Amino acid sequence: MSITFTDLSLAPSLLRALADEGYTTPTPIQAGSIPILLQGRDLLGMAQTGTGKTASFALPLLHRLAETPRQAPAGGARVLVLAPTRELVSQIADGFERFGRYQQPRVTTIFGGVSQVNQVNALKDGVDIIVAAPGRLLDLVEQGLCDLSQLEALVLDEADQMLDMGFAKPIERIVATLPKERHTLLFSATMPKSIAALAESLLQDPAKVEIAPPSTTVDRIEQSVMFVNAADKKDALLSLLRTPGIGQAVVFTLQKNIANEVCTFITEAGITAEALHGNKSQGQRERALDAFRSGAAQVLVATDIAARGIDVDTVTHVFNHDLPSLPESYVHRIGRTGRAGRSGFAVTLCDAEQRAWLHDVEREIGRTLSVHDDHPWHSEEARHSTMRPPVLGGGPVKQIKPQKKRERKVWTEEEKNAARAAAKMT
Ligand code: AMP
């Protein structure tokens, strides 16, 4: 018989909130982590997005706060959660508020891109929980506006992504201001050496909870690849988006300008879409996400950095307009579908220049993606390409070279339907 939340000895106020949420059975990461965390042990959790990770740390930490009520230290907090993006920060804070609705903890979010005034005011009297992106939090700490010297518990969520985003130093500097005696939790979807080293330096005798083997992708997501010429990518994507059976979709692009271009292209073709990337203001990002959440936009076109907090259960498909340059990002991207026990589809468009990145992804996930080689845009040249991938980072990003101009074939509806059927998208 599977365990229920009542078997986990959580505070009655939490059980009530869980009942309101309609949660009865803990997910594997919750069943694995909560008893360990209730004992106060450090934890190294390996779990992908969509596995119920948020509740696995929010519930035991709220339990701890309920069991040991005390005034939060002025200018600081009892619990700190670090997460890579504003979206994820907001989502985690929302989780604490929902699960803590009968406990009313003081939760505040801290991230860049908005004025710090409200954040500083919220911290003045102390809060129970800070959920923060590392950059802005370090700013406040270094300005003497946030004092974490009395912190009781630290959570690093999506630690691999935080390191990929260059937050290693800010994390190190924030941790240097924390008490040595504390409860520490680290969650990561992947376990590269850098994360193992971070875990080693931060955690004391941690229990390890691993929900899926390192870097394997969620089984419920059917993954495939379409080899195409770079010049055909937008058309191929549009055709995929028009396939019947597609609910909501997230499209990933490599760069912000490509996200904008793709968004404009599909919007002009009559598909409701929003773009989400780091060049958008906080307000624009929130509006784009709200439109997607409410269903007003069917498609969200996003870059990796902006995508971490997208938690929309109705996403049926993820389309990679571009391969990610970091293979781990692939796992995070496809985790935007197949959420809350549903199945999902992930289709990756791969051109000649990104072929090497597909090899990296396949190595990372430990399997080869099935190939749609019978669609109108299929390119054998891309499939067998040995081109070097574009060099990214350190200065302006190199534009992806346009493929040599060629006459574009005009496909009949019949040919397109055959291609869609071949792509088994429904
Ligand atoms: P997370 O991995 O924390 O982002 O959670 C993924 C999704 O699963 C969210 O939509 C949660 O609301 C949902 N969820 C998490 N835990 C449970 C549970 N025990 N029962 C039902 N749904 C859950």
Coordinates of C-alpha atoms and ligand atoms in Angstrom, one line a residue:
M1 CA 0.0 0.0 0.0
S2 CA 1.4 3.4 -0.9
I3 CA 1.9 5.9 1.9
T4 CA -0.2 9.0 2.2
F5 CA 0.7 12.5 3.6
T6 CA -0.9 11.6 6.9
D7 CA 1.7 8.8 7.4
L8 CA 4.5 11.5 7.2
S9 CA 3.7 13.1 10.6
L10 CA 3.3 16.6 9.2
A11 CA 1.8 19.4 11.2
P12 CA -2.1 19.3 11.1
S13 CA -2.1 22.8 9.4
L14 CA 0.0 21.4 6.6
L15 CA -2.2 18.4 6.2
R16 CA -5.2 20.7 5.9
A17 CA -3.5 22.8 3.2
L18 CA -2.5 19.6 1.3
A19 CA -6.1 18.4 1.4
D20 CA -7.2 21.8 0.0
E21 CA -4.6 21.4 -2.8
G22 CA -6.0 17.9 -3.6
Y23 CA -2.7 16.2 -2.8
T24 CA -3.2 12.8 -1.1
T25 CA -0.2 10.7 -2.1
P26 CA 3.3 12.0 -1.9
T27 CA 5.3 11.8 -5.1
P28 CA 8.5 9.7 -4.9
I29 CA 10.8 12.6 -4.2
Q30 CA 8.3 13.8 -1.5
A31 CA 8.1 10.3 0.1
G32 CA 11.9 10.0 0.0
S33 CA 12.8 13.4 1.2
I34 CA 10.2 14.5 3.8
P35 CA 11.0 11.9 6.5
I36 CA 14.7 12.6 6.2
L37 CA 14.2 16.3 6.4
L38 CA 11.8 16.1 9.3
Q39 CA 14.7 14.5 11.2
G40 CA 16.8 17.6 10.4
R41 CA 19.3 15.7 8.1
D42 CA 21.0 17.4 5.2
L43 CA 19.8 16.2 1.8
L44 CA 21.2 15.9 -1.7
G45 CA 18.1 15.5 -3.9
M46 CA 18.4 14.5 -7.5
A47 CA 15.1 15.1 -9.2
Q48 CA 13.8 16.6 -12.3
T49 CA 11.3 19.4 -12.7
G50 CA 7.7 18.3 -12.4
T51 CA 8.4 15.6 -9.8
G52 CA 6.9 17.5 -6.9
K53 CA 10.3 18.8 -5.7
T54 CA 8.9 22.1 -4.3
A55 CA 6.6 20.4 -1.8
S56 CA 9.4 18.0 -0.8
F57 CA 11.3 20.8 0.8
A58 CA 8.6 23.3 1.5
L59 CA 6.5 21.0 3.7
P60 CA 9.3 19.8 6.1
L61 CA 10.6 23.4 6.4
L62 CA 7.1 24.8 7.1
H63 CA 6.7 22.0 9.6
R64 CA 10.0 23.0 11.3
L65 CA 8.8 26.6 11.5
A66 CA 5.4 25.5 13.0
E67 CA 7.1 23.3 15.6
T68 CA 9.6 25.9 16.8
P69 CA 7.8 29.2 16.6
R70 CA 10.1 32.2 17.1
Q71 CA 10.5 35.7 15.9
A72 CA 12.5 36.0 12.7
P73 CA 15.7 37.9 13.0
A74 CA 15.4 41.6 12.0
G75 CA 16.8 42.1 8.5
G76 CA 17.1 38.4 8.0
A77 CA 15.2 35.1 7.9
R78 CA 14.9 31.7 9.3
V79 CA 14.9 29.9 6.0
L80 CA 16.5 30.8 2.7
V81 CA 15.8 29.2 -0.6
L82 CA 18.1 30.1 -3.6
A83 CA 16.8 29.5 -7.1
P84 CA 18.1 30.5 -10.5
T85 CA 15.4 32.7 -12.0
R86 CA 12.7 35.2 -10.9
E87 CA 10.0 32.9 -12.3
L88 CA 11.2 29.9 -10.2
V89 CA 11.6 32.2 -7.2
S90 CA 8.0 33.3 -7.5
Q91 CA 6.8 29.8 -8.0
I92 CA 8.5 28.5 -5.0
A93 CA 7.3 31.4 -2.8
D94 CA 3.8 30.7 -4.0
G95 CA 4.3 27.0 -3.0
F96 CA 5.3 28.1 0.6
E97 CA 2.3 30.4 0.7
R98 CA -0.2 27.7 -0.5
F99 CA 1.1 24.9 1.8
G100 CA 1.5 27.4 4.7
R101 CA -1.9 29.0 4.3
Y102 CA -3.0 27.9 7.8
Q103 CA 0.3 28.9 9.3
Q104 CA 0.8 32.3 7.7
P105 CA 4.6 32.3 7.5
R106 CA 6.1 35.6 6.3
V107 CA 7.5 34.9 2.9
T108 CA 9.4 37.3 0.8
T109 CA 10.9 37.1 -2.7
I110 CA 14.1 38.8 -3.7
F111 CA 15.3 39.0 -7.3
G112 CA 16.8 41.6 -9.7
G113 CA 15.2 43.6 -12.5
V114 CA 12.9 45.4 -10.1
S115 CA 13.5 48.1 -7.5
Q116 CA 15.0 46.8 -4.2
V117 CA 13.0 49.2 -2.1
N118 CA 10.0 46.9 -1.4
Q119 CA 12.4 43.9 -0.8
V120 CA 14.4 45.9 1.7
N121 CA 11.3 47.1 3.5
A122 CA 9.9 43.5 3.7
L123 CA 13.2 42.4 5.3
K124 CA 13.3 45.1 8.0
D125 CA 11.4 43.2 10.7
G126 CA 12.6 39.8 9.5
V127 CA 10.7 37.2 7.6
D128 CA 10.3 33.4 8.1
I129 CA 11.3 32.6 4.5
I130 CA 13.3 34.3 1.8
V131 CA 13.1 32.9 -1.6
A132 CA 15.8 34.6 -3.7
A133 CA 17.9 34.6 -6.9
P134 CA 21.5 34.8 -5.8
G135 CA 22.6 38.0 -7.6
R136 CA 20.2 40.4 -6.0
L137 CA 20.4 38.7 -2.6
L138 CA 24.2 39.1 -2.6
D139 CA 23.7 42.8 -3.5
L140 CA 21.5 43.3 -0.4
V141 CA 23.8 41.4 1.8
E142 CA 26.8 43.4 0.7
Q143 CA 24.9 46.6 1.2
G144 CA 24.3 45.5 4.8
L145 CA 20.5 45.4 4.1
C146 CA 20.1 41.7 4.7
D147 CA 21.7 39.8 7.5
L148 CA 21.6 36.0 7.3
S149 CA 23.8 35.3 10.3
Q150 CA 20.9 33.6 12.2
L151 CA 19.6 31.5 9.3
E152 CA 18.4 28.0 10.3
A153 CA 17.9 26.3 6.9
L154 CA 19.3 26.8 3.4
V155 CA 17.9 25.3 0.2
L156 CA 19.6 25.4 -3.1
D157 CA 17.1 24.5 -5.8
E158 CA 18.1 23.7 -9.4
A159 CA 21.7 24.0 -8.3
D160 CA 23.0 22.9 -11.7
Q161 CA 21.2 25.7 -13.4
M162 CA 22.5 28.2 -10.9
L163 CA 26.0 27.2 -11.7
D164 CA 25.4 27.2 -15.4
M165 CA 24.2 30.8 -15.0
G166 CA 27.4 31.8 -13.3
F167 CA 26.1 32.0 -9.8
A168 CA 28.9 29.9 -8.2
K169 CA 30.6 33.0 -6.7
P170 CA 27.5 34.8 -5.4
I171 CA 26.4 31.5 -3.8
E172 CA 29.8 31.1 -2.2
R173 CA 29.7 34.6 -0.9
I174 CA 26.2 34.3 0.5
V175 CA 27.1 31.0 2.2
A176 CA 30.1 32.6 3.8
T177 CA 27.7 34.8 5.8
L178 CA 25.6 32.0 7.1
P179 CA 26.0 30.1 10.3
K180 CA 28.0 26.9 10.0
E181 CA 25.4 25.1 12.0
R182 CA 22.4 24.9 9.8
H183 CA 20.1 22.5 7.9
T184 CA 21.2 22.4 4.2
L185 CA 19.3 21.0 1.2
L186 CA 20.6 20.8 -2.3
F187 CA 18.5 19.8 -5.3
S188 CA 19.7 19.3 -8.8
A189 CA 18.4 17.6 -11.9
T190 CA 21.8 16.7 -13.1
M191 CA 25.0 15.8 -11.2
P192 CA 28.0 17.2 -13.1
K193 CA 31.3 17.3 -11.1
S194 CA 30.8 20.9 -10.2
I195 CA 27.6 20.0 -8.4
A196 CA 29.2 17.1 -6.6
A197 CA 31.9 19.5 -5.4
L198 CA 29.4 22.1 -4.3
A199 CA 27.4 19.4 -2.4
E200 CA 30.6 18.2 -0.7
S201 CA 31.4 21.8 0.4
L202 CA 28.0 22.6 1.7
L203 CA 26.3 19.5 3.1
Q204 CA 27.2 17.5 6.2
D205 CA 26.7 13.8 5.9
P206 CA 23.8 14.2 3.6
A207 CA 21.2 11.6 2.8
K208 CA 20.8 11.1 -0.9
V209 CA 17.5 10.9 -2.6
E210 CA 17.6 10.1 -6.3
I211 CA 14.4 9.9 -8.2
A212 CA 15.6 9.1 -11.6
P213 CA 19.1 8.0 -12.6
P214 CA 21.3 11.0 -13.3
S215 CA 20.3 12.9 -16.4
T216 CA 17.7 10.5 -17.7
T217 CA 14.6 12.1 -19.0
V218 CA 11.1 11.6 -17.8
D219 CA 9.7 8.4 -19.2
R220 CA 6.3 9.9 -19.9
I221 CA 7.7 12.2 -22.5
E222 CA 7.9 10.9 -26.0
Q223 CA 11.0 12.4 -27.5
S224 CA 12.0 12.7 -31.2
V225 CA 14.2 14.7 -33.6
M226 CA 13.6 16.2 -37.0
F227 CA 16.6 17.0 -39.1
V228 CA 16.1 20.1 -41.1
N229 CA 17.9 22.9 -42.9
A230 CA 18.3 26.0 -40.8
A231 CA 16.3 27.9 -43.4
D232 CA 13.3 25.6 -43.0
K233 CA 13.1 25.5 -39.3
K234 CA 10.3 28.1 -38.9
D235 CA 8.2 26.5 -41.5
A236 CA 8.7 23.0 -40.0
L237 CA 7.9 24.4 -36.5
L238 CA 4.7 26.1 -37.8
S239 CA 3.5 22.9 -39.4
L240 CA 4.1 21.0 -36.1
L241 CA 2.2 23.7 -34.1
R242 CA -0.7 23.3 -36.5
T243 CA -0.9 19.6 -35.9
P244 CA -4.2 18.6 -34.3
G245 CA -3.9 17.5 -30.7
I246 CA -1.5 20.1 -29.7
G247 CA -2.7 21.8 -26.5
Q248 CA -0.2 24.3 -25.2
A249 CA 3.4 24.3 -26.4
V250 CA 6.7 25.8 -25.3
V251 CA 9.2 26.5 -28.0
F252 CA 12.8 26.9 -27.0
T253 CA 15.3 28.9 -29.0
L254 CA 19.0 29.4 -28.5
Q255 CA 19.0 33.2 -28.5
K256 CA 16.7 36.0 -27.5
N257 CA 16.5 37.5 -31.0
I258 CA 15.5 34.1 -32.4
A259 CA 12.8 33.9 -29.8
N260 CA 11.4 37.2 -31.0
E261 CA 11.6 36.2 -34.6
V262 CA 9.9 32.9 -34.1
C263 CA 7.2 34.5 -31.9
T264 CA 6.5 37.1 -34.7
F265 CA 6.6 34.4 -37.4
I266 CA 4.0 32.1 -35.7
T267 CA 1.9 35.1 -34.5
E268 CA 1.6 36.3 -38.1
A269 CA 0.6 32.8 -39.1
G270 CA -2.4 33.1 -36.7
I271 CA -1.1 31.3 -33.6
T272 CA -1.3 33.1 -30.3
A273 CA 2.2 33.3 -28.8
E274 CA 4.3 35.2 -26.3
A275 CA 8.1 35.5 -26.1
L276 CA 9.9 35.1 -22.8
H277 CA 13.6 35.9 -22.4
G278 CA 16.1 37.8 -20.4
N279 CA 15.7 41.1 -22.4
K280 CA 12.1 41.4 -21.3
S281 CA 11.3 43.5 -18.3
Q282 CA 9.9 41.8 -15.2
G283 CA 6.4 43.2 -16.1
Q284 CA 6.6 41.8 -19.6
R285 CA 7.8 38.5 -18.4
E286 CA 4.9 38.2 -15.9
R287 CA 2.4 39.3 -18.5
A288 CA 3.7 36.7 -21.0
L289 CA 3.6 33.9 -18.4
D290 CA 0.1 35.0 -17.3
A291 CA -1.2 34.9 -20.9
F292 CA 0.3 31.5 -21.3
R293 CA -1.0 30.2 -18.0
S294 CA -4.5 31.5 -18.7
G295 CA -4.5 29.9 -22.1
A296 CA -4.8 33.3 -23.9
A297 CA -1.5 32.4 -25.6
Q298 CA -1.2 28.9 -26.9
V299 CA 2.6 29.0 -27.4
L300 CA 5.4 30.4 -25.3
V301 CA 8.6 31.0 -27.1
A302 CA 11.4 31.0 -24.6
T303 CA 15.2 30.9 -24.1
D304 CA 16.7 28.6 -21.5
I305 CA 17.4 31.2 -18.9
A306 CA 13.8 32.4 -18.8
A307 CA 12.2 29.0 -18.9
R308 CA 12.9 27.6 -15.5
G309 CA 9.8 28.7 -13.7
I310 CA 7.3 27.6 -16.4
D311 CA 5.1 25.3 -14.5
V312 CA 1.9 24.9 -16.6
D313 CA 0.3 21.5 -16.3
T314 CA -1.4 21.8 -19.7
V315 CA 1.7 21.9 -21.8
T316 CA 1.4 19.0 -24.2
H317 CA 4.4 19.7 -26.3
V318 CA 7.9 21.1 -26.1
F319 CA 9.5 22.0 -29.4
N320 CA 13.2 22.8 -29.5
H321 CA 13.6 25.2 -32.4
D322 CA 17.3 25.0 -31.5
L323 CA 19.3 22.5 -29.6
P324 CA 20.6 23.8 -26.3
S325 CA 24.4 24.4 -26.2
L326 CA 24.5 22.8 -22.7
P327 CA 23.2 19.2 -22.9
E328 CA 21.7 19.4 -19.3
S329 CA 19.4 22.1 -20.5
Y330 CA 17.6 19.6 -22.7
V331 CA 16.4 17.7 -19.6
H332 CA 15.0 20.9 -18.1
R333 CA 13.4 22.0 -21.3
I334 CA 11.5 18.8 -22.0
G335 CA 10.4 18.8 -18.3
R336 CA 8.0 21.6 -19.2
T337 CA 5.7 19.0 -20.5
G338 CA 4.6 15.7 -18.9
R339 CA 3.9 17.5 -15.7
A340 CA 1.6 16.4 -12.9
G341 CA 1.5 12.8 -14.1
R342 CA 0.5 13.6 -17.7
S343 CA 2.3 12.5 -20.8
G344 CA 4.0 14.8 -23.2
F345 CA 5.9 15.1 -26.4
A346 CA 9.2 16.8 -27.1
V347 CA 10.3 17.3 -30.7
T348 CA 13.7 18.8 -31.5
L349 CA 14.6 20.4 -34.7
C350 CA 18.2 19.9 -35.6
D351 CA 20.1 21.6 -38.4
A352 CA 23.6 20.8 -39.6
E353 CA 25.3 23.3 -37.4
Q354 CA 23.7 22.0 -34.2
R355 CA 24.2 18.3 -35.0
A356 CA 27.1 18.0 -32.6
W357 CA 24.9 19.3 -29.8
L358 CA 22.4 16.5 -30.5
H359 CA 25.2 14.0 -29.9
D360 CA 25.9 15.7 -26.6
V361 CA 22.2 15.5 -25.6
E362 CA 21.9 11.9 -26.6
R363 CA 25.0 11.1 -24.5
E364 CA 23.6 13.0 -21.6
I365 CA 20.2 11.2 -21.6
G366 CA 21.8 7.9 -22.5
R367 CA 19.7 7.2 -25.5
T368 CA 19.2 8.0 -29.2
L369 CA 16.2 10.1 -30.1
S370 CA 13.8 8.6 -32.7
V371 CA 14.1 10.4 -36.1
H372 CA 11.2 11.6 -38.2
D373 CA 12.9 11.1 -41.6
D374 CA 9.7 11.1 -43.7
H375 CA 8.6 14.7 -43.4
P376 CA 8.9 17.3 -46.1
W377 CA 11.7 19.2 -44.6
H378 CA 13.9 16.2 -43.7
S379 CA 17.5 16.9 -44.4
E380 CA 20.0 14.1 -44.8
E381 CA 22.7 16.7 -44.9
A382 CA 21.8 17.9 -41.4
R383 CA 21.5 14.3 -40.1
H384 CA 25.0 13.4 -41.2
S385 CA 26.6 16.7 -40.6
T386 CA 30.1 16.9 -39.0
M387 CA 30.0 20.7 -38.8
R388 CA 31.3 22.4 -35.7
P389 CA 28.6 23.9 -33.5
P390 CA 28.4 27.7 -33.1
V391 CA 30.7 29.1 -30.5
L392 CA 28.7 30.8 -27.8
G393 CA 29.6 33.0 -24.8
G394 CA 32.4 35.5 -24.4
G395 CA 31.3 38.4 -26.5
P396 CA 28.7 38.7 -29.1
V397 CA 27.1 35.4 -30.0
K398 CA 28.0 34.3 -33.4
Q399 CA 25.0 34.3 -35.7
I400 CA 24.1 30.9 -37.0
K401 CA 25.2 30.8 -40.6
P402 CA 22.3 30.8 -43.0
Q403 CA 22.2 27.6 -45.1
K404 CA 22.9 28.1 -48.7
K405 CA 19.9 29.6 -50.5
R406 CA 17.8 27.0 -52.3
E407 CA 14.5 27.0 -53.9
R408 CA 11.9 26.3 -51.3
K409 CA 9.5 23.6 -52.4
V410 CA 5.9 24.4 -51.9
W411 CA 4.2 21.5 -50.1
T412 CA 0.7 20.5 -50.8
E413 CA -1.7 20.0 -47.9
E414 CA -1.6 16.3 -48.7
E415 CA 2.1 16.1 -48.3
K416 CA 2.0 18.1 -45.1
N417 CA -0.7 15.9 -43.7
A418 CA 1.4 12.8 -44.5
A419 CA 4.3 14.4 -42.8
R420 CA 2.3 15.2 -39.7
A421 CA 0.9 11.7 -39.5
A422 CA 4.5 10.5 -39.8
A423 CA 5.5 12.7 -36.9
K424 CA 2.8 10.9 -34.8
M425 CA 2.0 14.1 -33.0
T426 CA -1.4 13.2 -31.6
Ligands
AMP1 P1 7.2 20.7 -8.9 O1 8.2 19.6 -9.4 O2 7.3 21.0 -7.5 O3 7.3 21.9 -9.8 O4 5.7 20.1 -9.1 C1 5.2 19.6 -10.3 C2 3.7 19.6 -10.3 O5 3.2 18.5 -9.6 C3 3.0 20.8 -9.8 O6 2.0 21.2 -10.7 C4 2.4 20.4 -8.5 O7 1.3 21.2 -8.1 C5 2.1 18.9 -8.7 N1 2.3 18.1 -7.4 C6 3.4 18.1 -6.6 N2 3.2 17.2 -5.6 C7 2.0 16.6 -5.8 C8 1.3 15.6 -5.1 N3 1.8 15.0 -4.1 N4 0.1 15.2 -5.6 C9 -0.4 15.9 -6.7 N5 0.2 16.8 -7.4 C10 1.4 17.2 -7.0

